[in-house]
PDB file of C-alpha atoms in Angstrom:
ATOM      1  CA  UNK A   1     -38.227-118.573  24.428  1.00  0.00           C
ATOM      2  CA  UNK A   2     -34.677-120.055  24.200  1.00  0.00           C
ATOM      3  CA  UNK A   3     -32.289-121.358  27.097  1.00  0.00           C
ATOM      4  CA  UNK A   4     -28.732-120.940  28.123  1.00  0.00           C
ATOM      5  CA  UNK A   5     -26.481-123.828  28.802  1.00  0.00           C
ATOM      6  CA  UNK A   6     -23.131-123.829  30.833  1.00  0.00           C
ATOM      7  CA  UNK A   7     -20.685-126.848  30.658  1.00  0.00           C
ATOM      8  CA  UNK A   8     -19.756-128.105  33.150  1.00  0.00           C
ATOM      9  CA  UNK A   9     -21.710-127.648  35.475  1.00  0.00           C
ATOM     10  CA  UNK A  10     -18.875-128.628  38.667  1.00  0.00           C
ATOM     11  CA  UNK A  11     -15.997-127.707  37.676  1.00  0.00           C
ATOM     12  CA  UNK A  12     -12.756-129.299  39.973  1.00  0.00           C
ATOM     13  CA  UNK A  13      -9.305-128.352  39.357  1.00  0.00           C
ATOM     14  CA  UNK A  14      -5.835-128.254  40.750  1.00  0.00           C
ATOM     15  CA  UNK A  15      -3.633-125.028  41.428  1.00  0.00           C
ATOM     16  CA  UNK A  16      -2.042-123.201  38.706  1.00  0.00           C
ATOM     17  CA  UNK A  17      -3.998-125.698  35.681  1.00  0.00           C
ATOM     18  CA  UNK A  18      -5.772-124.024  32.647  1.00  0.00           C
ATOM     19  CA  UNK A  19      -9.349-124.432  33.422  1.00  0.00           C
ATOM     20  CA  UNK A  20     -12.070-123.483  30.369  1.00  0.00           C
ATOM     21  CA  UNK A  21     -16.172-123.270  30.857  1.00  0.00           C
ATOM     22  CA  UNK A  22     -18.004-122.865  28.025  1.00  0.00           C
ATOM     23  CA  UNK A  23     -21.497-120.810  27.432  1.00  0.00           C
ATOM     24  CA  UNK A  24     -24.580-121.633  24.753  1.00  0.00           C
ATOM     25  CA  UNK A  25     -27.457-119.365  24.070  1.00  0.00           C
ATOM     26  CA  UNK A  26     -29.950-120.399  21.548  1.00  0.00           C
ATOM     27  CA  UNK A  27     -31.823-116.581  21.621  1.00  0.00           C
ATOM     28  CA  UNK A  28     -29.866-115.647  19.384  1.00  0.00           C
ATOM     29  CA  UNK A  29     -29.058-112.559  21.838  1.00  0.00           C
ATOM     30  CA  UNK A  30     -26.307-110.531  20.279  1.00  0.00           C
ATOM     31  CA  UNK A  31     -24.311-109.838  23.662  1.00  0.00           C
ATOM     32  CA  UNK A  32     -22.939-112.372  26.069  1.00  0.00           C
ATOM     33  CA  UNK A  33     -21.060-111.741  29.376  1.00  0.00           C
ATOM     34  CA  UNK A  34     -19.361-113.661  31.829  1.00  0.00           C
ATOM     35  CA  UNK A  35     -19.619-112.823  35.609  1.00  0.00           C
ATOM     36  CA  UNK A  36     -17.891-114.180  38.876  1.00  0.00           C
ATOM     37  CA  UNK A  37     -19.595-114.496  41.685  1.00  0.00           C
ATOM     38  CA  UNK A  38     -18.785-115.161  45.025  1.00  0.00           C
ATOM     39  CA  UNK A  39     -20.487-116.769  48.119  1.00  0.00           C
ATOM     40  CA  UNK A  40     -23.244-114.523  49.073  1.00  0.00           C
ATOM     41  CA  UNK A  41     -21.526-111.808  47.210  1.00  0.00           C
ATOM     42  CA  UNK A  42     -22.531-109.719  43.757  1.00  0.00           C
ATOM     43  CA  UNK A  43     -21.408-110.127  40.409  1.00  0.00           C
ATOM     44  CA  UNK A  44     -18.543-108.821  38.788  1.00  0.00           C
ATOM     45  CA  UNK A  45     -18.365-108.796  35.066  1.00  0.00           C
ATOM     46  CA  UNK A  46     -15.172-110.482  33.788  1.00  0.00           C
ATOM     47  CA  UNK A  47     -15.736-110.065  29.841  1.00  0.00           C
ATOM     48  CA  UNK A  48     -18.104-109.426  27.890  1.00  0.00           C
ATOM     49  CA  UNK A  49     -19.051-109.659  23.780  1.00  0.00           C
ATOM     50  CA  UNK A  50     -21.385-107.467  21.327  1.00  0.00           C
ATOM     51  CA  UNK A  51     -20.910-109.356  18.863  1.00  0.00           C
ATOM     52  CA  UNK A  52     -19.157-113.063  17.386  1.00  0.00           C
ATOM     53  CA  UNK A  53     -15.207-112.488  17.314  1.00  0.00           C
ATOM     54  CA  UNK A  54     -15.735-109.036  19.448  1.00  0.00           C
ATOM     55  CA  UNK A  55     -14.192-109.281  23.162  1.00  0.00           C
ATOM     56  CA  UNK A  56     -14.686-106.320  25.964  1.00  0.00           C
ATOM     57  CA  UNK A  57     -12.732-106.176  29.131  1.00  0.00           C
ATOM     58  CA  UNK A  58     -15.232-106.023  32.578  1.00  0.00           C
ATOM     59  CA  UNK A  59     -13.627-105.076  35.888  1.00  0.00           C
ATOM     60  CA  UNK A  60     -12.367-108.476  36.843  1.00  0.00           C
ATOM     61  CA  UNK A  61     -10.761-109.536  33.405  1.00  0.00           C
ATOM     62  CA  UNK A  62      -7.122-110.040  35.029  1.00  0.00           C
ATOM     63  CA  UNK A  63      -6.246-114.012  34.773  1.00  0.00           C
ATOM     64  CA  UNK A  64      -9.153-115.131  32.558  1.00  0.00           C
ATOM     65  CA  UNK A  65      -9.633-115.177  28.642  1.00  0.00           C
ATOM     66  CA  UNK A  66     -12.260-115.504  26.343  1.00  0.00           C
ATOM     67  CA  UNK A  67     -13.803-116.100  23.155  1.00  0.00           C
ATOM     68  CA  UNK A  68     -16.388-115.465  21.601  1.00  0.00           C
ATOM     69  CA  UNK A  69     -16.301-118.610  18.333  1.00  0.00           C
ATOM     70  CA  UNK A  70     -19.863-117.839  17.243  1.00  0.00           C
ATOM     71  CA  UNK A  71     -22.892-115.448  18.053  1.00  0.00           C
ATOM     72  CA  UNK A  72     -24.086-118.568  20.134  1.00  0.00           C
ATOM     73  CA  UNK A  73     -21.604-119.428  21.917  1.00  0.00           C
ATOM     74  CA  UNK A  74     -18.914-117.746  24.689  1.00  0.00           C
ATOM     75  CA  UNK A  75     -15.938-119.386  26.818  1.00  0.00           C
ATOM     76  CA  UNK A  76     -13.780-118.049  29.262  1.00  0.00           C
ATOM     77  CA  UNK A  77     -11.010-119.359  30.321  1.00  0.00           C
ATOM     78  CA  UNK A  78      -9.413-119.849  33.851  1.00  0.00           C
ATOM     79  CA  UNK A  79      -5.712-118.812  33.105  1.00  0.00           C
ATOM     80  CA  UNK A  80      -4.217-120.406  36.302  1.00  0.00           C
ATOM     81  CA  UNK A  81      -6.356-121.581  39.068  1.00  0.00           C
ATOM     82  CA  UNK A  82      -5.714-120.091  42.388  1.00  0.00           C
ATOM     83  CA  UNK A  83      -5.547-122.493  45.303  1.00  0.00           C
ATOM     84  CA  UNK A  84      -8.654-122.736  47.865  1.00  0.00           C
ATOM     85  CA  UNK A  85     -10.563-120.224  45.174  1.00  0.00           C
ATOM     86  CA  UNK A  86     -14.443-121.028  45.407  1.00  0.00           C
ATOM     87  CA  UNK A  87     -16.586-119.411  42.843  1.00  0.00           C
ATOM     88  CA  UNK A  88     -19.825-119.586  40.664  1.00  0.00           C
ATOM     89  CA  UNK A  89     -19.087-118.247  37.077  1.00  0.00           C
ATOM     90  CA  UNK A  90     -22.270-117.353  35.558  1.00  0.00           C
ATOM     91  CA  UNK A  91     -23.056-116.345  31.593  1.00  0.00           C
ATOM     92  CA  UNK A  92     -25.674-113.999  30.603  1.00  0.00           C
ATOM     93  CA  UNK A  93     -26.898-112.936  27.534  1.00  0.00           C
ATOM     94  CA  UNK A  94     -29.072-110.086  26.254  1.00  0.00           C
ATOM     95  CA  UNK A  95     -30.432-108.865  22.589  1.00  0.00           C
ATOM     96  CA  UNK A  96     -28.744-106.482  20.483  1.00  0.00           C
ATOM     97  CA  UNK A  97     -27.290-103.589  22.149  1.00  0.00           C
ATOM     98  CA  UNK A  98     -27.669-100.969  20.082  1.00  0.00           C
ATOM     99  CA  UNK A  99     -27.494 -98.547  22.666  1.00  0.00           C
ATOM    100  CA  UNK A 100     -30.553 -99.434  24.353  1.00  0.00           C
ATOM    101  CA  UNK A 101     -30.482-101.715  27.219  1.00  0.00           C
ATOM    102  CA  UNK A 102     -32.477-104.681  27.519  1.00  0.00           C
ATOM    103  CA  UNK A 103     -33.057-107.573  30.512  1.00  0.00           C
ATOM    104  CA  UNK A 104     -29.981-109.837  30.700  1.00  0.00           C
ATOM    105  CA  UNK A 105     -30.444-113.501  30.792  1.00  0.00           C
ATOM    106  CA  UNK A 106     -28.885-115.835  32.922  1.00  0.00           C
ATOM    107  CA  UNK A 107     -27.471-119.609  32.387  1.00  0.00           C
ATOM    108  CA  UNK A 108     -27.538-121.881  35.154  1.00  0.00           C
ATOM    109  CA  UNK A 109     -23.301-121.191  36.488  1.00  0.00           C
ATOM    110  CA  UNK A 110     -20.464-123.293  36.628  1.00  0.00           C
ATOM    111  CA  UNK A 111     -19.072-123.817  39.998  1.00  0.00           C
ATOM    112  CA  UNK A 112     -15.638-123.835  40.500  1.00  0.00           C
ATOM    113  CA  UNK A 113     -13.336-125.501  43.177  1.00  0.00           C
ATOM    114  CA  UNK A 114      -9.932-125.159  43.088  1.00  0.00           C
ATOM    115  CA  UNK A 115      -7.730-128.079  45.342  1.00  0.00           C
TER     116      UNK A 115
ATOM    117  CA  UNK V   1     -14.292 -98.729  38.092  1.00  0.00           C
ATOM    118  CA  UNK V   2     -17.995 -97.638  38.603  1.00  0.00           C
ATOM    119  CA  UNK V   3     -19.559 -99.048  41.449  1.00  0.00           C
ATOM    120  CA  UNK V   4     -23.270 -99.253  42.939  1.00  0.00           C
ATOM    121  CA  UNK V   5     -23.487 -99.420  46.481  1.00  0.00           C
ATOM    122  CA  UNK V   6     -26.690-101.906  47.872  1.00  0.00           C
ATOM    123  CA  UNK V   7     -27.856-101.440  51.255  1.00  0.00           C
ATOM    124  CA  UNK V   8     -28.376-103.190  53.288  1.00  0.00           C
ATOM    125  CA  UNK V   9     -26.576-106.407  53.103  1.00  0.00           C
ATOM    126  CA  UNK V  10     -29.466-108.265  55.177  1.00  0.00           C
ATOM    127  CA  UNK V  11     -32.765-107.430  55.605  1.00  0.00           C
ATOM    128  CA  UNK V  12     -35.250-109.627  57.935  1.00  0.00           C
ATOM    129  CA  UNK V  13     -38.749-108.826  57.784  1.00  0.00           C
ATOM    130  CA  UNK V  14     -42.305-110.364  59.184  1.00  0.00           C
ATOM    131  CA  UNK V  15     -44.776-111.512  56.076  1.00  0.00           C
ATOM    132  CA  UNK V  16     -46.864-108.883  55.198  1.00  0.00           C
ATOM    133  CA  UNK V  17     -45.287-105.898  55.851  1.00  0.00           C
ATOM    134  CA  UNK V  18     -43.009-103.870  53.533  1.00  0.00           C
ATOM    135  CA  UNK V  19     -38.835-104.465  52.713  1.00  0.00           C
ATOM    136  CA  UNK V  20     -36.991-101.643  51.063  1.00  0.00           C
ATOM    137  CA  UNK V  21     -33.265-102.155  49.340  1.00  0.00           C
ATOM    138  CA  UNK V  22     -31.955 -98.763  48.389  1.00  0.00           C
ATOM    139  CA  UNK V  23     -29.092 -98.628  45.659  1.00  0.00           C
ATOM    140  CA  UNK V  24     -26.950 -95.745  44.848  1.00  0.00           C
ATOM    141  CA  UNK V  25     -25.290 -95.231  41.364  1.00  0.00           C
ATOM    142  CA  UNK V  26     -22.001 -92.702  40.245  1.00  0.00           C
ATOM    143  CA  UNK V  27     -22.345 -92.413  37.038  1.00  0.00           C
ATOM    144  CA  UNK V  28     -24.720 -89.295  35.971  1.00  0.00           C
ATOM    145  CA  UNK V  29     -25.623 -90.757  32.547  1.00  0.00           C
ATOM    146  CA  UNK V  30     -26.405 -94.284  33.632  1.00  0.00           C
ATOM    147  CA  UNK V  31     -29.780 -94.970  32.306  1.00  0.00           C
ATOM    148  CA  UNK V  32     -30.967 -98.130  32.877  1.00  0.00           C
ATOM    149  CA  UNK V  33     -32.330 -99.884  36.472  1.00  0.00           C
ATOM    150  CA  UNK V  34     -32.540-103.633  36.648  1.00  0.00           C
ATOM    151  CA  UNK V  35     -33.651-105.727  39.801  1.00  0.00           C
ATOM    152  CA  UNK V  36     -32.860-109.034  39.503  1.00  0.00           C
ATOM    153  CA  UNK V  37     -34.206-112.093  42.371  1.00  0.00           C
ATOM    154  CA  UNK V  38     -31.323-115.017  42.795  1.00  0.00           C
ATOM    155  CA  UNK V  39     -33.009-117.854  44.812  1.00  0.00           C
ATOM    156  CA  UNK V  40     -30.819-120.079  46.611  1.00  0.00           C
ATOM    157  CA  UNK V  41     -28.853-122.240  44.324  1.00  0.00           C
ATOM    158  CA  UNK V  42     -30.606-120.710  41.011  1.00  0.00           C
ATOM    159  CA  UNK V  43     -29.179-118.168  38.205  1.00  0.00           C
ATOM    160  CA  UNK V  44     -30.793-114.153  38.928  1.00  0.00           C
ATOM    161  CA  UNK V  45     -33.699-113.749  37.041  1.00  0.00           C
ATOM    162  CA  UNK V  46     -35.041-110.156  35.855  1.00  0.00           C
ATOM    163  CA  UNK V  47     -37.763-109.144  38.354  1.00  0.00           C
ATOM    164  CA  UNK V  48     -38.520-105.158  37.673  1.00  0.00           C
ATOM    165  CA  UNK V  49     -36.610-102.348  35.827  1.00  0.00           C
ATOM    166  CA  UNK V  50     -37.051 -98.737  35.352  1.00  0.00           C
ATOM    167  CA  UNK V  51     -35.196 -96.412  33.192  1.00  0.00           C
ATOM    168  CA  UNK V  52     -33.746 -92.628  33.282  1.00  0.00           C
ATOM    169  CA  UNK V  53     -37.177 -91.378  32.100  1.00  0.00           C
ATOM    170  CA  UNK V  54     -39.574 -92.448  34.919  1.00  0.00           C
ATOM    171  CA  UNK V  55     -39.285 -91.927  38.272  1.00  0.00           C
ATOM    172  CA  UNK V  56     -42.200 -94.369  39.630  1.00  0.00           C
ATOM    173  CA  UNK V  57     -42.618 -97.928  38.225  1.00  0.00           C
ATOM    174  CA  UNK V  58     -44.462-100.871  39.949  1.00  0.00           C
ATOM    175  CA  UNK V  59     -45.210-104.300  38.617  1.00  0.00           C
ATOM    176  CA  UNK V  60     -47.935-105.609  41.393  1.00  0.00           C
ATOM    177  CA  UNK V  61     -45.870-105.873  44.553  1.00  0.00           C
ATOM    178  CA  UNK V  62     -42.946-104.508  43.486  1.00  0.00           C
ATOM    179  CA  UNK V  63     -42.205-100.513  43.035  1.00  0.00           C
ATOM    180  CA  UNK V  64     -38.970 -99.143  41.953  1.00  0.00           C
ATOM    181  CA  UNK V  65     -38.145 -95.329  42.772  1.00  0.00           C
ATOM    182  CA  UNK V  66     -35.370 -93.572  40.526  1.00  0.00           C
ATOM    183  CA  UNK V  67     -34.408 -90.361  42.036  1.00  0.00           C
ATOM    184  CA  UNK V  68     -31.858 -89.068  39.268  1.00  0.00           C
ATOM    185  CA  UNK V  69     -30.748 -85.766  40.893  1.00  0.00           C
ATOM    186  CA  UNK V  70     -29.542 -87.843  43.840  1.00  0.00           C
ATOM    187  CA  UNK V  71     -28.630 -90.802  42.014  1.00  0.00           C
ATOM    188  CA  UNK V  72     -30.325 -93.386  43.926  1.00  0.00           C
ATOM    189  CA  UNK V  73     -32.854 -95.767  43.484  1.00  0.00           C
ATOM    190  CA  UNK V  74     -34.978 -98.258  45.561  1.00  0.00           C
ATOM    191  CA  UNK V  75     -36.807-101.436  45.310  1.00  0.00           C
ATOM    192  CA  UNK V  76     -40.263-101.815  47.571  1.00  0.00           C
ATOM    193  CA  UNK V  77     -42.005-105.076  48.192  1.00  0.00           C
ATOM    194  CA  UNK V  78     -45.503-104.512  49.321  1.00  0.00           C
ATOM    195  CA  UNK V  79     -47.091-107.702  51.418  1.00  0.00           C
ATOM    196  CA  UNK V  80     -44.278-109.793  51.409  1.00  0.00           C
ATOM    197  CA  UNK V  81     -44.490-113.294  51.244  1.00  0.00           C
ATOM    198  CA  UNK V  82     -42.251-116.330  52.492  1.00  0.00           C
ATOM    199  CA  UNK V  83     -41.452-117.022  48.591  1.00  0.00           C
ATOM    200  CA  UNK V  84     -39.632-113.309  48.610  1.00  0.00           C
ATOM    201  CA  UNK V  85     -36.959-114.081  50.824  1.00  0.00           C
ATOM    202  CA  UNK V  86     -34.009-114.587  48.423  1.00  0.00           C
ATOM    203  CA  UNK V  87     -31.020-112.205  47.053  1.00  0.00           C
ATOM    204  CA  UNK V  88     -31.809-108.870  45.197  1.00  0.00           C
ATOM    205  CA  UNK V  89     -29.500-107.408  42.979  1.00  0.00           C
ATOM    206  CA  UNK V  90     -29.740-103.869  41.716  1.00  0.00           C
ATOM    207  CA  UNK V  91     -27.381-102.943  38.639  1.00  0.00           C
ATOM    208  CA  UNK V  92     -26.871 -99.679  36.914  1.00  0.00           C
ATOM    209  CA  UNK V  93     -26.266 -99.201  33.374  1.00  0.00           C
ATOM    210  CA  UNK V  94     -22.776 -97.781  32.680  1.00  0.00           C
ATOM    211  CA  UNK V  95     -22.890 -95.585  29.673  1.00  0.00           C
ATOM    212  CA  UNK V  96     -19.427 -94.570  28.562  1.00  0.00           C
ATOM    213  CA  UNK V  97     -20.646 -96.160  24.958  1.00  0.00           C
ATOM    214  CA  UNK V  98     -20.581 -99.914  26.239  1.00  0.00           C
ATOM    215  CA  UNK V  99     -23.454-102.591  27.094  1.00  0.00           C
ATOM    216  CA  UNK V 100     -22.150-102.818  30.886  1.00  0.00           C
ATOM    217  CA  UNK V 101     -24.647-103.275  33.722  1.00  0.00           C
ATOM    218  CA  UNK V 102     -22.392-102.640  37.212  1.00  0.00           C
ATOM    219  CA  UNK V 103     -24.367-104.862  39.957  1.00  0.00           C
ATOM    220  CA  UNK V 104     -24.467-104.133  43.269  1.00  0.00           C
ATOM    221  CA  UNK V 105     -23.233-106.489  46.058  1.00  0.00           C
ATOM    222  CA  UNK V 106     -26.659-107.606  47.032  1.00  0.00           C
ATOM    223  CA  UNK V 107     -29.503-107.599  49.566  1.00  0.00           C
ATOM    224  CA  UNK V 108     -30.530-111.280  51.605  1.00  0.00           C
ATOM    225  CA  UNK V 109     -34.080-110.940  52.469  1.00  0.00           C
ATOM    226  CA  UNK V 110     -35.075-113.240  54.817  1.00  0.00           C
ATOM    227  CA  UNK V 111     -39.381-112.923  55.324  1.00  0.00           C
ATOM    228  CA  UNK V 112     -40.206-114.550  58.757  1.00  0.00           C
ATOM    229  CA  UNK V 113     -43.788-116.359  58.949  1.00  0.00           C
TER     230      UNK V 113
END
């Protein structure tokens, strides 16, 4: 088994700071993602990684960043916070593509509150 | 961008009879079926999948119909218990070459004692 961590868990900030959440998987899972999603809603993928250094753009990447530093680990970055914006910001990982899909794993989110 | 449309949005249902979330899916070549259950205040967890090359797959309460001509798919729970109520997800695999599941927006299944 293995276990995905998300730091920090509540995450406060004020409008327009630089806000970064940071994702560890100790599977040793090949692909990570990053999702938003809001209250009650679905996810949407923000970005995604196959690989360490490799970076793929989901639906929702517009004002976040990310990096993949290692195959364990993934951040994402909050560019500029929007005021009143309410989210959970949840990191999944799942073994080697390879063209053949396999069950995503989920860490535990980050919630965000912007002032 | 792809989407998979979840319906409905809230289902209510008495314990032991049936709930059914239908999902539809655009892309032809999508092969892949997750279901994932998010209980309140937890991360989704994988609960049942099926892929392109089944149509019928059911893991003791749970069956998942893929009907590929239409595009659609559907989660059934059988006998449903208190401890079901909770968000489903259904996601579709997006193939254009990448490791993309798109999610749908989600079912709330409330079941009533």
């Amino acid at each position: 088994g293995g276990i995905i961590t998300q730091t920090p868990k509540f995450l406060i900030g004020q409008e327009g700071q630089k806000l970064t959440l940071k994702c560890q998987q100790n599977f040793n899972h090949d692909t990570m993602y990053w999702y938003r999603q809001d209250s009650g809603k679905g996810l949407r993928l923000i970005y995604y990684s196959i690989t360490e250094n490799d970076l793929q753009k989901g639906d929702l990447s517009e004002g976040y960043d990310a990096s993949r530093e290692k195959k364990s680990s993934f951040s994402l970055t909050v560019t500029s916070a929007q005021k009143n914006e309410m989210a959970v910001f949840l990191c999944a990982s799942s073994p080697d593509w390879g063209g053949y899909y396999a069950e995503q794993f989920f860490g535990p989110g980050t919630r965000l509150t912007v002032l | 961008g792809e989407q998979v449309e979840q319906l409905p949005s809230i289902l209510r249902v008495q314990e032991g009879s049936s709930a059914s979330i239908n999902c539809s899916y655009e892309d032809s070549a999508s092969n892949y079926f997750p279901w994932y259950k998010q209980e309140p205040g937890e991360n989704p967890k994988l609960i049942i999948d099926i892929r392109s090359n089944m149509e019928r797959k059911q893991i003791q309460e749970l069956i998942v119909l893929l009907d590929k001509k239409a595009k659609r798919f559907s989660l059934h729970i059988t006998d449903t218990q208190p401890g079901d109520s909770a968000m489903y997800f259904c996601a579709a695999s997006n193939q254009g070459g990448s490791a993309k599941l798109i999610f749908g927006e989600g079912t709330k299944l409330t079941v009533s004692s």
